[in-house]
């Protein structure tokens, strides 16, 4: 099976959108590449006393519409190219959601599952010590991503404030509430995903209260499983997987109990009333809605033909390969592409930045109403563009996003 370089995939998506928009060569070249990239080493003291030198990156893809924005991942398979791809997807994500932000992403090559809290804290602080002149509320604002969380942001914000000798909560988003985080932020990625599923089902006449499954029962996957029933008024969670295995129950599983089981035991395996299945099978069940919420390239040419969900909501970044995309499109599966499906996280990050800037904090209903509105508009902008041209929703989303960013670059006189 072909293996994909995510950055090449991301660049091909930009080229396809640029072609439909008749963009000139200079604009395309600008959008194909990150505006700035940083690659650095972090010497981190381990608990045993030895020092390990970790490789780290921050890629700032585009600043035309506002400060760069995007998460930091701690993952053993991180490469500069995955971070470049993900930074670009942040630019398109913030543009699809029409937020006044650019796109960036960061990563540290390490395995947090094998590191202690203290080692993770030292890694987070070392990252900021290396990068601090290039981030900031008006420059580039990190957030959590794979294997990082609000605690990571708390350490990073503290390191940044210590170095700059100022209170600057807006330098990071998705912080703990006690440190200037926003109500509603932690579940915002999942909530945004379920909101666009609601809109997709309305637009396409699909009953969302059928069976659904989550591939990647991590923080976003768990929240989507719970919010699905809350927002859509029903549905049966029949399967869920994580990196250690998968469970299935035809009668449906209680998503809150499954989350509690995972929090207790560290995995979905062994959940009461469920049977173990091969994690690959989760993607191939007969479902109303499937949420891929793990990593890149989960749906590929090897399994796309067997995907039987009516709606595919990409909570993960880049879960579907380009060839698989064509197969899903031909099968009539309604794909809600990642840059739209998981934009709720960054949309709420933007609300957090606004609150930090004003020092004025909102209650949860105020945040959720704004988030719902942003996601609903974004869905219809993408759906409208895809229907009008008869194109895959991913290309429709890219069309909307690339047009907005290209316009900002042109208005600035860059190209
Ligand atoms: N890491 C999340 C994403 O990929 C959130 C980014 C943010 O809030 O800046 O969208």
PDB file of N, CA and C and ligand atoms in Angstrom, residues 69-71 90 93 105 141 143-145 173 185 317 342 345-346 349, ligand 1:
ATOM      1  N   UNK A  69      -1.796  30.250  14.660  1.00  0.00           N
ATOM      2  CA  UNK A  69      -2.500  29.539  15.737  1.00  0.00           C
ATOM      3  C   UNK A  69      -2.430  28.047  15.487  1.00  0.00           C
ATOM      4  N   UNK A  70      -2.075  27.294  16.507  1.00  0.00           N
ATOM      5  CA  UNK A  70      -2.064  25.842  16.325  1.00  0.00           C
ATOM      6  C   UNK A  70      -1.409  25.108  17.474  1.00  0.00           C
ATOM      7  N   UNK A  71      -1.702  23.837  17.567  1.00  0.00           N
ATOM      8  CA  UNK A  71      -1.294  23.031  18.714  1.00  0.00           C
ATOM      9  C   UNK A  71       0.162  22.609  18.694  1.00  0.00           C
ATOM     10  N   UNK A  90      -3.966  24.144   9.746  1.00  0.00           N
ATOM     11  CA  UNK A  90      -4.468  25.164  10.702  1.00  0.00           C
ATOM     12  C   UNK A  90      -4.829  26.460   9.974  1.00  0.00           C
ATOM     13  N   UNK A  93      -8.048  25.779   8.383  1.00  0.00           N
ATOM     14  CA  UNK A  93      -9.092  25.584   9.400  1.00  0.00           C
ATOM     15  C   UNK A  93      -9.578  26.932   9.948  1.00  0.00           C
ATOM     16  N   UNK A 105       1.847  24.990  13.743  1.00  0.00           N
ATOM     17  CA  UNK A 105       1.818  23.734  14.506  1.00  0.00           C
ATOM     18  C   UNK A 105       3.198  23.478  15.067  1.00  0.00           C
ATOM     19  N   UNK A 141       0.140  31.587  18.715  1.00  0.00           N
ATOM     20  CA  UNK A 141      -0.465  31.127  19.975  1.00  0.00           C
ATOM     21  C   UNK A 141      -0.624  29.606  19.971  1.00  0.00           C
ATOM     22  N   UNK A 143      -1.493  25.708  21.380  1.00  0.00           N
ATOM     23  CA  UNK A 143      -2.600  25.045  22.093  1.00  0.00           C
ATOM     24  C   UNK A 143      -2.193  23.583  22.261  1.00  0.00           C
ATOM     25  N   UNK A 144      -2.959  22.802  23.011  1.00  0.00           N
ATOM     26  CA  UNK A 144      -2.631  21.368  23.091  1.00  0.00           C
ATOM     27  C   UNK A 144      -3.006  20.645  21.805  1.00  0.00           C
ATOM     28  N   UNK A 145      -2.407  19.507  21.608  1.00  0.00           N
ATOM     29  CA  UNK A 145      -2.753  18.631  20.482  1.00  0.00           C
ATOM     30  C   UNK A 145      -2.488  17.209  20.967  1.00  0.00           C
ATOM     31  N   UNK A 173      -3.546  28.850  24.361  1.00  0.00           N
ATOM     32  CA  UNK A 173      -4.988  28.637  24.560  1.00  0.00           C
ATOM     33  C   UNK A 173      -5.251  27.224  25.046  1.00  0.00           C
ATOM     34  N   UNK A 185     -14.042  25.345  26.308  1.00  0.00           N
ATOM     35  CA  UNK A 185     -12.941  25.081  25.382  1.00  0.00           C
ATOM     36  C   UNK A 185     -12.576  23.602  25.297  1.00  0.00           C
ATOM     37  N   UNK A 317      -6.941  15.069  12.497  1.00  0.00           N
ATOM     38  CA  UNK A 317      -6.382  15.801  11.368  1.00  0.00           C
ATOM     39  C   UNK A 317      -5.838  14.797  10.356  1.00  0.00           C
ATOM     40  N   UNK A 342     -13.125  19.552  12.730  1.00  0.00           N
ATOM     41  CA  UNK A 342     -12.503  19.750  14.040  1.00  0.00           C
ATOM     42  C   UNK A 342     -12.123  21.213  14.300  1.00  0.00           C
ATOM     43  N   UNK A 345     -12.354  23.426  17.983  1.00  0.00           N
ATOM     44  CA  UNK A 345     -11.309  23.644  18.988  1.00  0.00           C
ATOM     45  C   UNK A 345     -10.679  25.006  18.821  1.00  0.00           C
ATOM     46  N   UNK A 346     -10.254  25.296  17.614  1.00  0.00           N
ATOM     47  CA  UNK A 346      -9.582  26.578  17.409  1.00  0.00           C
ATOM     48  C   UNK A 346     -10.590  27.738  17.456  1.00  0.00           C
ATOM     49  N   UNK A 349     -10.692  28.444  20.941  1.00  0.00           N
ATOM     50  CA  UNK A 349      -9.411  29.064  21.314  1.00  0.00           C
ATOM     51  C   UNK A 349      -9.454  30.554  20.992  1.00  0.00           C
TER      52      UNK A 349
HETATM   53  N1  LIG B   1      -4.794  21.406  18.225  1.00  0.00           N
HETATM   54  C1  LIG B   1      -6.108  21.790  17.821  1.00  0.00           C
HETATM   55  C2  LIG B   1      -6.279  21.679  16.309  1.00  0.00           C
HETATM   56  O1  LIG B   1      -5.600  20.941  15.639  1.00  0.00           O
HETATM   57  C3  LIG B   1      -6.477  23.150  18.357  1.00  0.00           C
HETATM   58  C4  LIG B   1      -5.620  24.246  17.855  1.00  0.00           C
HETATM   59  C5  LIG B   1      -5.823  25.563  18.576  1.00  0.00           C
HETATM   60  O2  LIG B   1      -6.758  25.725  19.328  1.00  0.00           O
HETATM   61  O3  LIG B   1      -4.996  26.419  18.325  1.00  0.00           O
HETATM   62  O4  LIG B   1      -7.174  22.255  15.758  1.00  0.00           O
END
